[in-house]
Amino acid sequence: MKQAGRKAETGTRRRRLPSPALVLSLLALFVALGGTATALKGKWSVKRDDIAPKAVGTKQMADRSVTAHKLHKNAVRSTQINDKAVGPWKLRLNSQAAAWGEASTTSKIPVDLGGPSAKVQVPEGGLVAIQAEAAMRSTGNNSARVYLYEPTSVPKPVAILQSAANDFQTRISTPGKGASNGVTSRVRAGWIVMAVSPGTHTFQLRYATTGGTAIFKLRGLRVAVIR
């Protein structure tokens, strides 16, 4: 009888249910294992549906990490661009300015006579093309001169137009060695092309005379980023 009771007691112990603490521990373990992210092996293994919505935003992207060649064709449409997100003040790939009224100087050192000035935004590796023109004259046996100036790329003004005429003569800039006088024919005129550092550049015209008084009018300046 004692042995039978001992066997019955042993069978009862074997059928004993797990304690609540054990159940909770196992449940927590299963949840933890089920919620663990699975490492994706191999290059390009992360697909679009592996990333939670809005998990990656502009704050998570390095500057210039997304460029044109990384975008699929028609991936970005006009409806996806906020109003005024892109405008000429951000692109500013070309600029032109004019000063039509007369201005004069007796200075032999290039001075600012109120412009014109043209501002452009140049990308890295960019080139700029520049063309200037002005109607100019001088008193006596002297010459009126126009110079190109830019604080960082042309810190020392360079002569691009000159006229010794006593009556107004329109001259247009042209590239090349010995072209500091410019030309009177638009057919012979051209663009002065130069490399500059990336960033914002403001080109200006400055004025001087070899003697007497130099008078200028109908002044124009055009600057374009060509690469």
mmCIF file of C-alpha atoms in Angstrom, residues 12-220:
data_model
loop_
_atom_site.group_PDB
_atom_site.id
_atom_site.type_symbol
_atom_site.label_atom_id
_atom_site.label_comp_id
_atom_site.label_asym_id
_atom_site.label_seq_id
_atom_site.Cartn_x
_atom_site.Cartn_y
_atom_site.Cartn_z
ATOM 1 C CA THR A 12 0.891 13.454 -9.427
ATOM 2 C CA ARG A 13 4.184 15.343 -9.367
ATOM 3 C CA ARG A 14 4.836 14.542 -13.026
ATOM 4 C CA ARG A 15 1.473 15.969 -14.037
ATOM 5 C CA ARG A 16 2.026 19.190 -12.094
ATOM 6 C CA LEU A 17 1.452 22.323 -14.270
ATOM 7 C CA PRO A 18 4.269 24.857 -14.686
ATOM 8 C CA SER A 19 4.219 27.764 -12.289
ATOM 9 C CA PRO A 20 2.927 31.193 -13.421
ATOM 10 C CA ALA A 21 6.440 32.615 -13.078
ATOM 11 C CA LEU A 22 7.795 30.018 -15.491
ATOM 12 C CA VAL A 23 4.999 30.703 -17.976
ATOM 13 C CA LEU A 24 5.711 34.418 -17.905
ATOM 14 C CA SER A 25 9.427 33.825 -18.314
ATOM 15 C CA LEU A 26 8.889 31.604 -21.345
ATOM 16 C CA LEU A 27 6.416 34.073 -22.848
ATOM 17 C CA ALA A 28 8.896 36.922 -22.435
ATOM 18 C CA LEU A 29 11.581 34.811 -24.096
ATOM 19 C CA PHE A 30 9.336 33.995 -27.056
ATOM 20 C CA VAL A 31 8.392 37.654 -27.513
ATOM 21 C CA ALA A 32 12.020 38.718 -27.337
ATOM 22 C CA LEU A 33 13.069 36.150 -29.906
ATOM 23 C CA GLY A 34 10.153 37.002 -32.175
ATOM 24 C CA GLY A 35 10.932 40.746 -32.059
ATOM 25 C CA THR A 36 14.631 40.427 -32.813
ATOM 26 C CA ALA A 37 15.614 41.874 -36.189
ATOM 27 C CA THR A 38 17.059 39.401 -38.619
ATOM 28 C CA ALA A 39 20.387 40.396 -40.129
ATOM 29 C CA LEU A 40 20.260 40.648 -43.907
ATOM 30 C CA LYS A 41 23.229 39.118 -45.641
ATOM 31 C CA GLY A 42 24.805 40.269 -48.849
ATOM 32 C CA LYS A 43 25.175 43.556 -50.724
ATOM 33 C CA TRP A 44 21.949 45.387 -51.631
ATOM 34 C CA SER A 45 20.001 43.041 -49.293
ATOM 35 C CA VAL A 46 17.979 45.873 -47.720
ATOM 36 C CA LYS A 47 14.901 46.539 -49.825
ATOM 37 C CA ARG A 48 12.338 49.308 -49.662
ATOM 38 C CA ASP A 49 9.829 47.156 -47.740
ATOM 39 C CA ASP A 50 12.463 46.386 -45.069
ATOM 40 C CA ILE A 51 12.407 50.020 -43.913
ATOM 41 C CA ALA A 52 9.571 51.337 -41.788
ATOM 42 C CA PRO A 53 7.613 54.298 -43.198
ATOM 43 C CA LYS A 54 9.254 57.646 -42.382
ATOM 44 C CA ALA A 55 12.209 55.854 -40.754
ATOM 45 C CA VAL A 56 14.654 57.659 -43.046
ATOM 46 C CA GLY A 57 14.372 61.437 -43.426
ATOM 47 C CA THR A 58 16.584 64.321 -44.432
ATOM 48 C CA LYS A 59 18.224 64.353 -40.992
ATOM 49 C CA GLN A 60 19.520 60.808 -41.531
ATOM 50 C CA MET A 61 21.072 61.628 -44.916
ATOM 51 C CA ALA A 62 24.552 63.040 -45.354
ATOM 52 C CA ASP A 63 25.004 66.167 -47.469
ATOM 53 C CA ARG A 64 25.141 65.362 -51.201
ATOM 54 C CA SER A 65 24.494 61.657 -50.538
ATOM 55 C CA VAL A 66 21.609 61.660 -53.029
ATOM 56 C CA THR A 67 22.563 62.950 -56.469
ATOM 57 C CA ALA A 68 20.874 62.970 -59.863
ATOM 58 C CA HIS A 69 22.377 59.664 -61.072
ATOM 59 C CA LYS A 70 20.934 57.870 -58.007
ATOM 60 C CA LEU A 71 17.354 58.853 -58.843
ATOM 61 C CA HIS A 72 15.209 56.752 -61.153
ATOM 62 C CA LYS A 73 13.671 58.433 -64.165
ATOM 63 C CA ASN A 74 10.501 60.300 -63.174
ATOM 64 C CA ALA A 75 11.170 59.481 -59.498
ATOM 65 C CA VAL A 76 10.707 63.123 -58.520
ATOM 66 C CA ARG A 77 7.777 65.013 -60.005
ATOM 67 C CA SER A 78 6.661 68.602 -59.676
ATOM 68 C CA THR A 79 3.882 67.582 -57.268
ATOM 69 C CA GLN A 80 6.531 66.261 -54.848
ATOM 70 C CA ILE A 81 8.429 69.547 -54.673
ATOM 71 C CA ASN A 82 7.217 72.168 -52.225
ATOM 72 C CA ASP A 83 6.281 75.570 -53.581
ATOM 73 C CA LYS A 84 9.313 77.882 -53.753
ATOM 74 C CA ALA A 85 11.651 75.003 -52.770
ATOM 75 C CA VAL A 86 13.641 75.572 -55.955
ATOM 76 C CA GLY A 87 13.922 79.029 -57.452
ATOM 77 C CA PRO A 88 16.314 81.322 -59.289
ATOM 78 C CA TRP A 89 17.671 82.580 -55.958
ATOM 79 C CA LYS A 90 18.963 79.037 -55.304
ATOM 80 C CA LEU A 91 20.054 78.156 -58.822
ATOM 81 C CA ARG A 92 21.299 81.547 -60.009
ATOM 82 C CA LEU A 93 23.195 80.070 -62.935
ATOM 83 C CA ASN A 94 23.244 83.325 -64.885
ATOM 84 C CA SER A 95 22.792 86.977 -64.166
ATOM 85 C CA GLN A 96 22.797 90.243 -66.053
ATOM 86 C CA ALA A 97 22.648 93.839 -64.948
ATOM 87 C CA ALA A 98 22.704 97.275 -66.514
ATOM 88 C CA ALA A 99 23.277 100.895 -65.559
ATOM 89 C CA TRP A 100 21.936 103.170 -68.285
ATOM 90 C CA GLY A 101 22.583 106.629 -66.871
ATOM 91 C CA GLU A 102 25.777 108.646 -67.233
ATOM 92 C CA ALA A 103 28.536 108.470 -64.639
ATOM 93 C CA SER A 104 31.965 110.067 -64.702
ATOM 94 C CA THR A 105 35.294 109.937 -62.898
ATOM 95 C CA THR A 106 38.665 111.653 -62.848
ATOM 96 C CA SER A 107 40.296 108.805 -60.921
ATOM 97 C CA LYS A 108 43.264 106.980 -62.407
ATOM 98 C CA ILE A 109 42.573 104.100 -60.023
ATOM 99 C CA PRO A 110 39.540 101.882 -60.807
ATOM 100 C CA VAL A 111 36.509 103.025 -58.805
ATOM 101 C CA ASP A 112 32.906 101.921 -58.402
ATOM 102 C CA LEU A 113 30.420 104.143 -60.222
ATOM 103 C CA GLY A 114 27.278 102.347 -59.118
ATOM 104 C CA GLY A 115 27.558 99.121 -61.051
ATOM 105 C CA PRO A 116 26.446 97.197 -62.797
ATOM 106 C CA SER A 117 27.112 94.064 -60.744
ATOM 107 C CA ALA A 118 25.993 90.490 -61.420
ATOM 108 C CA LYS A 119 25.808 87.658 -58.876
ATOM 109 C CA VAL A 120 25.984 83.942 -59.705
ATOM 110 C CA GLN A 121 26.073 80.687 -57.730
ATOM 111 C CA VAL A 122 28.912 78.495 -59.013
ATOM 112 C CA PRO A 123 29.033 74.724 -58.336
ATOM 113 C CA GLU A 124 32.261 72.851 -57.696
ATOM 114 C CA GLY A 125 34.315 72.624 -60.881
ATOM 115 C CA GLY A 126 32.229 75.349 -62.509
ATOM 116 C CA LEU A 127 33.303 77.893 -65.096
ATOM 117 C CA VAL A 128 31.878 81.359 -65.635
ATOM 118 C CA ALA A 129 31.521 83.280 -68.880
ATOM 119 C CA ILE A 130 31.554 87.079 -68.675
ATOM 120 C CA GLN A 131 30.747 89.812 -71.173
ATOM 121 C CA ALA A 132 30.620 93.558 -70.579
ATOM 122 C CA GLU A 133 29.884 96.612 -72.667
ATOM 123 C CA ALA A 134 29.693 100.365 -72.238
ATOM 124 C CA ALA A 135 29.387 103.588 -74.204
ATOM 125 C CA MET A 136 32.382 105.658 -73.121
ATOM 126 C CA ARG A 137 34.345 108.796 -73.906
ATOM 127 C CA SER A 138 37.053 110.951 -72.370
ATOM 128 C CA THR A 139 38.055 114.600 -72.382
ATOM 129 C CA GLY A 140 41.315 115.797 -73.896
ATOM 130 C CA ASN A 141 43.922 113.385 -75.157
ATOM 131 C CA ASN A 142 43.020 110.675 -72.645
ATOM 132 C CA SER A 143 41.371 107.273 -72.470
ATOM 133 C CA ALA A 144 38.338 106.019 -70.564
ATOM 134 C CA ARG A 145 38.779 102.537 -69.101
ATOM 135 C CA VAL A 146 36.475 99.822 -67.751
ATOM 136 C CA TYR A 147 37.710 97.074 -65.442
ATOM 137 C CA LEU A 148 36.329 93.734 -64.264
ATOM 138 C CA TYR A 149 36.371 93.106 -60.514
ATOM 139 C CA GLU A 150 35.316 90.264 -58.195
ATOM 140 C CA PRO A 151 36.461 90.128 -54.544
ATOM 141 C CA THR A 152 37.779 86.551 -54.629
ATOM 142 C CA SER A 153 38.416 85.575 -58.258
ATOM 143 C CA VAL A 154 39.520 88.971 -59.639
ATOM 144 C CA PRO A 155 40.631 90.888 -56.514
ATOM 145 C CA LYS A 156 42.872 93.147 -58.611
ATOM 146 C CA PRO A 157 40.679 94.836 -61.272
ATOM 147 C CA VAL A 158 41.571 93.862 -64.842
ATOM 148 C CA ALA A 159 41.036 96.249 -67.788
ATOM 149 C CA ILE A 160 38.585 94.878 -70.362
ATOM 150 C CA LEU A 161 37.410 98.036 -72.220
ATOM 151 C CA GLN A 162 39.175 101.229 -73.299
ATOM 152 C CA SER A 163 38.408 104.138 -75.604
ATOM 153 C CA ALA A 164 40.277 107.338 -76.447
ATOM 154 C CA ALA A 165 37.295 108.814 -78.325
ATOM 155 C CA ASN A 166 35.985 112.252 -77.346
ATOM 156 C CA ASP A 167 32.488 111.223 -78.453
ATOM 157 C CA PHE A 168 30.655 108.257 -76.990
ATOM 158 C CA GLN A 169 31.890 104.978 -78.405
ATOM 159 C CA THR A 170 30.349 101.608 -77.517
ATOM 160 C CA ARG A 171 32.860 98.889 -76.811
ATOM 161 C CA ILE A 172 32.226 95.217 -75.968
ATOM 162 C CA SER A 173 34.589 92.863 -74.184
ATOM 163 C CA THR A 174 36.345 90.012 -75.951
ATOM 164 C CA PRO A 175 38.700 87.264 -74.755
ATOM 165 C CA GLY A 176 42.329 86.838 -75.680
ATOM 166 C CA LYS A 177 45.726 88.291 -75.049
ATOM 167 C CA GLY A 178 45.897 92.035 -75.598
ATOM 168 C CA ALA A 179 42.098 92.337 -75.603
ATOM 169 C CA SER A 180 41.962 94.937 -72.826
ATOM 170 C CA ASN A 181 40.470 97.520 -75.213
ATOM 171 C CA GLY A 182 37.493 95.393 -76.214
ATOM 172 C CA VAL A 183 35.986 95.773 -79.695
ATOM 173 C CA THR A 184 33.414 98.010 -81.350
ATOM 174 C CA SER A 185 31.829 95.234 -83.425
ATOM 175 C CA ARG A 186 29.432 92.806 -81.750
ATOM 176 C CA VAL A 187 30.443 90.214 -84.331
ATOM 177 C CA ARG A 188 34.007 90.354 -82.994
ATOM 178 C CA ALA A 189 32.947 90.393 -79.354
ATOM 179 C CA GLY A 190 33.107 87.297 -77.164
ATOM 180 C CA TRP A 191 32.821 85.851 -73.698
ATOM 181 C CA ILE A 192 35.655 85.837 -71.187
ATOM 182 C CA VAL A 193 35.680 82.331 -69.681
ATOM 183 C CA MET A 194 37.406 81.555 -66.405
ATOM 184 C CA ALA A 195 37.408 78.996 -63.597
ATOM 185 C CA VAL A 196 36.367 80.173 -60.141
ATOM 186 C CA SER A 197 35.969 78.573 -56.734
ATOM 187 C CA PRO A 198 32.545 77.136 -55.823
ATOM 188 C CA GLY A 199 30.127 79.462 -54.092
ATOM 189 C CA THR A 200 28.517 82.845 -54.649
ATOM 190 C CA HIS A 201 30.433 85.344 -56.773
ATOM 191 C CA THR A 202 29.518 88.960 -57.470
ATOM 192 C CA PHE A 203 31.186 90.457 -60.533
ATOM 193 C CA GLN A 204 31.318 94.233 -60.933
ATOM 194 C CA LEU A 205 32.563 96.862 -63.343
ATOM 195 C CA ARG A 206 35.007 99.519 -62.163
ATOM 196 C CA TYR A 207 36.057 102.698 -63.988
ATOM 197 C CA ALA A 208 39.095 104.934 -64.433
ATOM 198 C CA THR A 209 40.745 107.417 -66.792
ATOM 199 C CA THR A 210 44.291 108.068 -67.917
ATOM 200 C CA GLY A 211 43.675 111.787 -67.372
ATOM 201 C CA GLY A 212 40.968 114.432 -67.592
ATOM 202 C CA THR A 213 37.434 113.118 -67.185
ATOM 203 C CA ALA A 214 36.000 109.820 -68.366
ATOM 204 C CA ILE A 215 32.243 109.537 -68.923
ATOM 205 C CA PHE A 216 30.295 106.275 -69.194
ATOM 206 C CA LYS A 217 26.706 105.271 -69.997
ATOM 207 C CA LEU A 218 24.658 102.294 -71.252
ATOM 208 C CA ARG A 219 26.763 99.929 -69.172
ATOM 209 C CA GLY A 220 25.920 96.228 -69.212
#
